[in-house]
Coordinates of C-alpha atoms in Angstrom, one line a residue:
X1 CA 0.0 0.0 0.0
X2 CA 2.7 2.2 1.1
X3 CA 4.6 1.3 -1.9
X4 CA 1.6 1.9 -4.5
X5 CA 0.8 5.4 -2.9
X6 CA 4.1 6.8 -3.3
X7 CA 4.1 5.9 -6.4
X8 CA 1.3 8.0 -7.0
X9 CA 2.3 10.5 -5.9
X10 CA 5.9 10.8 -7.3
X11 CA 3.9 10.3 -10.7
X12 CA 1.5 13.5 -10.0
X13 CA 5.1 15.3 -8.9
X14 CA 6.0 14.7 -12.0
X15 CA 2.7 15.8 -14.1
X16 CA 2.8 18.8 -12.3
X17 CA 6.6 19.8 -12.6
X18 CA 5.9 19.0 -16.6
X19 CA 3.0 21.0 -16.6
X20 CA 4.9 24.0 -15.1
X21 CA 7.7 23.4 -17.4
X22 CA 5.7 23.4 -20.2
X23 CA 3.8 27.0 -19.3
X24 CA 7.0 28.3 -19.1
X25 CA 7.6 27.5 -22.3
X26 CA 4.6 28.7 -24.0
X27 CA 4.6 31.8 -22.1
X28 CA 3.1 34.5 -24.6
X29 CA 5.0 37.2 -24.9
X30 CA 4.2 40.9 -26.1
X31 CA 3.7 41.5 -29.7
X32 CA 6.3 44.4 -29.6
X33 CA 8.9 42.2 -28.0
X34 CA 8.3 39.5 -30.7
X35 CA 9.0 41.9 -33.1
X36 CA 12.0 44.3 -31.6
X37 CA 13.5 40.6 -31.0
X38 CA 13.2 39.6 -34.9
X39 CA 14.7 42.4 -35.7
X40 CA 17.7 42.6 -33.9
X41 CA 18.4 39.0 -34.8
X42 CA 17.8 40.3 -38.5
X43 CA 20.6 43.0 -37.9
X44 CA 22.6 40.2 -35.9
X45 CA 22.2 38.0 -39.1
X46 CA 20.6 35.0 -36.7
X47 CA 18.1 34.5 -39.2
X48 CA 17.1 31.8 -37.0
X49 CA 16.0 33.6 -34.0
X50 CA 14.2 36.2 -36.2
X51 CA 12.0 33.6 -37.7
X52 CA 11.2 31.9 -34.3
X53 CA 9.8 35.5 -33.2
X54 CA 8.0 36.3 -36.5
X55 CA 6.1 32.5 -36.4
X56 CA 5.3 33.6 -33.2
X57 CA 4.2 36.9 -33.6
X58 CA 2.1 35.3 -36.8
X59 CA 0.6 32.6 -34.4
X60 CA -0.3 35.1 -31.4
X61 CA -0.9 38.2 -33.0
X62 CA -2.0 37.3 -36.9
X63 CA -4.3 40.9 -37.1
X64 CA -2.1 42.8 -34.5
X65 CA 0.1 46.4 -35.4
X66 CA 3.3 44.3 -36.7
X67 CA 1.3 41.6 -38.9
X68 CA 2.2 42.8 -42.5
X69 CA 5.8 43.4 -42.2
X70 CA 6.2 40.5 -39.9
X71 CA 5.1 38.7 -43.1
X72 CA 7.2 40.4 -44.8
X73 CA 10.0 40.0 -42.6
X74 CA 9.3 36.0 -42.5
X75 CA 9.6 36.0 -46.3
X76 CA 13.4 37.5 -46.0
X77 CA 14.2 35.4 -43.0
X78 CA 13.7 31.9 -44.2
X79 CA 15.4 33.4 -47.9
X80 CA 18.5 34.0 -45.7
X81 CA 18.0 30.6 -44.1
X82 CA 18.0 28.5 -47.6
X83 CA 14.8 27.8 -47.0
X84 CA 13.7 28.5 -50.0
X85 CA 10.0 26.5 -50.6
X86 CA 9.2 28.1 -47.4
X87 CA 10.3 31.9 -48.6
X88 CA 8.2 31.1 -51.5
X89 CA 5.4 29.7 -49.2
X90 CA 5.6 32.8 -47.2
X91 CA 5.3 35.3 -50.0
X92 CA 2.1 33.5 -51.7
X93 CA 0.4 33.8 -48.3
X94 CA 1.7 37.7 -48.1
X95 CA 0.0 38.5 -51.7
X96 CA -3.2 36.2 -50.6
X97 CA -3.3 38.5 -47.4
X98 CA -2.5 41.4 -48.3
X99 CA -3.9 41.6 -52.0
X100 CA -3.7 45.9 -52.0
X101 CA -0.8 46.1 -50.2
X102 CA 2.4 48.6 -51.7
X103 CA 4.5 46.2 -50.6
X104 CA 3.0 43.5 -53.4
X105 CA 6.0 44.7 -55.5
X106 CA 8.3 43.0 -52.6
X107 CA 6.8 39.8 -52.4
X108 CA 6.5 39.0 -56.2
X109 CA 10.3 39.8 -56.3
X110 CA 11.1 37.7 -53.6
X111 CA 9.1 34.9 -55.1
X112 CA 10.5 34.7 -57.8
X113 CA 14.1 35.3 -56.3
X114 CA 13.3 32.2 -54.2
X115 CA 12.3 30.1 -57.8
X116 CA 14.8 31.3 -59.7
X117 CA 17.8 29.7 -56.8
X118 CA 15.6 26.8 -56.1
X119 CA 17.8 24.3 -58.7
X120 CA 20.6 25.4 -57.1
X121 CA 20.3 22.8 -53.8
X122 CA 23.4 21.4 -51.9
X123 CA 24.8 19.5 -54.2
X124 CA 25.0 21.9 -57.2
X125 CA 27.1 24.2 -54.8
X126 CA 29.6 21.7 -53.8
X127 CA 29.4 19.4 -57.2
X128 CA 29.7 20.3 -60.7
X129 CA 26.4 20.0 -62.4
X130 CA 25.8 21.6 -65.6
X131 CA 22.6 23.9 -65.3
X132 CA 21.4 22.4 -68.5
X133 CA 20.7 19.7 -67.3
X134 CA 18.4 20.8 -64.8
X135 CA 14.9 20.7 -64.3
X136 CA 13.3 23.8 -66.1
X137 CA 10.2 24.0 -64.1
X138 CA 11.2 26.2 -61.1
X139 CA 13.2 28.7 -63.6
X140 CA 9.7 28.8 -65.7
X141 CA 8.4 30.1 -62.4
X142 CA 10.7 32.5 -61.6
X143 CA 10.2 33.8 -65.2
X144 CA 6.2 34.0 -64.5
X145 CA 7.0 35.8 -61.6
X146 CA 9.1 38.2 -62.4
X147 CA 6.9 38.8 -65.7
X148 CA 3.7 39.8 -63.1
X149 CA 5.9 42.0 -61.5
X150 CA 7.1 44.0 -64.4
X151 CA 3.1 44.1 -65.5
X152 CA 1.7 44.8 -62.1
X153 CA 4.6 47.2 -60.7
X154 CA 6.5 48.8 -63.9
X155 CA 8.0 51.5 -61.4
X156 CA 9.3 49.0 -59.2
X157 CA 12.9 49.4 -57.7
X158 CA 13.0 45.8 -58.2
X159 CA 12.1 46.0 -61.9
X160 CA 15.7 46.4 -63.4
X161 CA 17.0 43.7 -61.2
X162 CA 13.9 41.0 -62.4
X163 CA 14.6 42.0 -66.3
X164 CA 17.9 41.1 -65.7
X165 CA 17.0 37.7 -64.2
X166 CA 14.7 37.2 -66.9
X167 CA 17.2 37.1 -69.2
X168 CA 18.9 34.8 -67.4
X169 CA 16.1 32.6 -67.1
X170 CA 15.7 33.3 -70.9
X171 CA 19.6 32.1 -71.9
X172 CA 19.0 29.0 -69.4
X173 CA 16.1 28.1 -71.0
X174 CA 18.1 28.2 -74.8
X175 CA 21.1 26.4 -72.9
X176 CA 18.9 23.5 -72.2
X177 CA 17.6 22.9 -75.6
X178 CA 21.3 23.4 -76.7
X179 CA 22.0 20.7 -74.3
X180 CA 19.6 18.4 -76.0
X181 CA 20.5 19.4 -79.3
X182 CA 24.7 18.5 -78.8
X183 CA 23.0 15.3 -77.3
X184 CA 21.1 14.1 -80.4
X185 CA 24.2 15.5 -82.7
X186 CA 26.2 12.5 -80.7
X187 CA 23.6 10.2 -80.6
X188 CA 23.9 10.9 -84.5
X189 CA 20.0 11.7 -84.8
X190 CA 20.1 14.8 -86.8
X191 CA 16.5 15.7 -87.6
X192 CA 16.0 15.7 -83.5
X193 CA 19.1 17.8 -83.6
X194 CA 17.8 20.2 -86.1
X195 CA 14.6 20.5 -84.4
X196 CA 16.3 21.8 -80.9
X197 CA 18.9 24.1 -82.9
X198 CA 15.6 25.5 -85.1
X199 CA 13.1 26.1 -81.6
X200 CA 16.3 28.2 -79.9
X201 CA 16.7 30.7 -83.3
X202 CA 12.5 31.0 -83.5
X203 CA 12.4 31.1 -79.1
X204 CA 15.2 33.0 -77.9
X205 CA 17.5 34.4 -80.6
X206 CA 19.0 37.0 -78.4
X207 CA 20.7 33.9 -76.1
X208 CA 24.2 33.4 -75.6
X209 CA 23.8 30.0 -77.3
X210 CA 22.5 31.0 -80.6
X211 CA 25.8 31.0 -82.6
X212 CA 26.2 27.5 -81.4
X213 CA 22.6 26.6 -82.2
X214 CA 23.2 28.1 -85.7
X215 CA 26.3 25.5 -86.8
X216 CA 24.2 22.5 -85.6
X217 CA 20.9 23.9 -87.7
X218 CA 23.9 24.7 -90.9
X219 CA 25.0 21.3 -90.4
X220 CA 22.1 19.2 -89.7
X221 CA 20.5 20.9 -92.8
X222 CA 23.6 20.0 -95.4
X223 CA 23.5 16.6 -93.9
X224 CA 19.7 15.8 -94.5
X225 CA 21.0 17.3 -98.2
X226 CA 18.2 20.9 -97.6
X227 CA 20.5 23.1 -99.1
X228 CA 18.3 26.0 -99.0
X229 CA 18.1 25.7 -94.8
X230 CA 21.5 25.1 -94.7
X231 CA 22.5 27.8 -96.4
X232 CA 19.9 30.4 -94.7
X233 CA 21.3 29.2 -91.3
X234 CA 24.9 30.3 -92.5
X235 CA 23.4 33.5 -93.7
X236 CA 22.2 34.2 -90.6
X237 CA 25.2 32.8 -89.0
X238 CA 27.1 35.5 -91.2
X239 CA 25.1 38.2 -90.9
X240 CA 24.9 37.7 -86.7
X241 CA 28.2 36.3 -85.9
X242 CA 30.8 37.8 -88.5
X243 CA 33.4 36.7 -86.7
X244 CA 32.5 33.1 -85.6
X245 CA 35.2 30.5 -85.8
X246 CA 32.5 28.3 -88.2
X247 CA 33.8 30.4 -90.9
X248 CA 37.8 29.8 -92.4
X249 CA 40.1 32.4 -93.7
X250 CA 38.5 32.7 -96.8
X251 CA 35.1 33.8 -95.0
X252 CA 33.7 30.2 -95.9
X253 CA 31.6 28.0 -93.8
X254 CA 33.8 25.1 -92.6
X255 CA 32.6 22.9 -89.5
X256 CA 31.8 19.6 -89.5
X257 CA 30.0 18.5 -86.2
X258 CA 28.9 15.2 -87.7
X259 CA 31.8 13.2 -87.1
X260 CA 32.0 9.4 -86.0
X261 CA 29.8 6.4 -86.9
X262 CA 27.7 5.9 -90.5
X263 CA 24.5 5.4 -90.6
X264 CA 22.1 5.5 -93.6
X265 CA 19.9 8.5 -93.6
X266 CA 17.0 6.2 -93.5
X267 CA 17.7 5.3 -90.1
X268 CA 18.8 8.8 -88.9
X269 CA 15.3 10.4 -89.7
X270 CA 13.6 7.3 -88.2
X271 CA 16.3 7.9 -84.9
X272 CA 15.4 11.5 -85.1
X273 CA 11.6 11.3 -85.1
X274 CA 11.6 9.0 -82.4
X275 CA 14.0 10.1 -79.9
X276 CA 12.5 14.2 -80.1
X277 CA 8.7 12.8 -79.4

């Protein structure tokens, strides 16, 4: 009996000391002091401790004086903490909140600032992976993004900056369907080549890769014996790239891409078709 009873009560000892442990922990503090804390861990560069205070001054006090740049602040905060799907997160729930608010310009930047560095995770910093290769879907975004803020906010002191990325975005996009295009050239499936090279001179003819993409369409096009493409893609070639190393001495087209193992053309164009679908 003895035994069993203080038991008991060294169990309730311990409820309660939790219990008290536990208050303590949840103590609400005031909404000023959330915010004067986030700040100074902002200026400190513990973006860590600033987001801690500005979830809590979201989860205590979501209509109170500091809501909307606590928001705001949240959105920089986890930017500066790699968290980038949450800085995303934060700035869709900012523009769903605040839907008149002069600070929309902000949170569309950092949207699609938080996109446009969302392929580059942990292992592209430390490991050399070509940004071709990527997955094009969260620079697409950043693109979208960036294009609503131009439309909705031309005045923007974030506009220069987002034209800039968008360009970027643009030559990234080109780069990938460069990538493909050298692929099919070695995989020897020229009409899949010429296809890539053609959509990045009709898609973005101001990239960095549109010499390149020029040579394969030249080539591609002489191989597959349409002299009239081939010889339009070396005008233009000419006319945009004077100087390009495709052209010999004598100013006279001279590259040959296509090197390495016959096949027929029969079973190139079959190749081709299949492997672009």
């Amino acid at each position: 009996m003895r035994s069993g009873l203080r038991l008991l009560l060294l169990s309730t000892l311990v409820v309660l000391v939790s219990a008290c442990a536990s208050n303590k922990q949840e103590e609400v503090l005031p909404e000023k002091t959330y915010y004067e804390n986030a700040r100074q861990a902002m200026t400190s560069g513990n973006f860590n401790e600033a987001e801690e205070n500005l979830d809590a001054l979201e989860t205590y006090y979501p209509f109170g004086r500091y809501a909307e740049q606590a928001q705001l602040d949240l959105i920089y905060a986890r930017y500066q903490n790699l968290d980038l799907e949450g800085s995303r997160a934060a700035a869709d729930r900012f523009l769903r909140l605040n839907p008149q608010s002069d600070h929309g310009d902000y949170a569309l930047y950092m949207r699609g600032l938080a996109s446009y560095n969302l392929d580059i995770g942990l292992a592209a910093r430390y490991f050399p992976i070509d940004v071709a290769a990527r997955d094009p879907g969260e620079q697409l975004q950043s693109f979208r993004d960036f294009s609503e803020l131009l439309s909705r906010y031309p005045e923007s002191q974030y506009v220069a900056d987002a034209r800039q990325r968008m360009i970027a975005v643009r030559n990234r996009m080109a780069e990938l369907e460069l990538y493909a295009a050298r692929y099919y050239v070695k995989r020897q499936a020229y009409v899949a080549a010429n296809n890539r090279a053609r959509y990045i001179i009709e898609n973005y003819p101001t990239a960095t890769v549109t010499e390149e993409a020029l040579i394969i369409l030249a080539e591609t096009f002489r191989f597959l014996d349409l002299k009239k493409g081939s010889q339009d893609a070396i005008a233009m070639l000419r006319t945009n790239f004077p100087e390009s190393e495709a052209f010999n001495a004598d100013g006279d087209f001279e590259v040959d891409l296509l090197e390495g193992e016959n096949r027929s053309l029969t079973n190139v164009v079959t190749f081709g078709l299949m492997g672009d679908e």
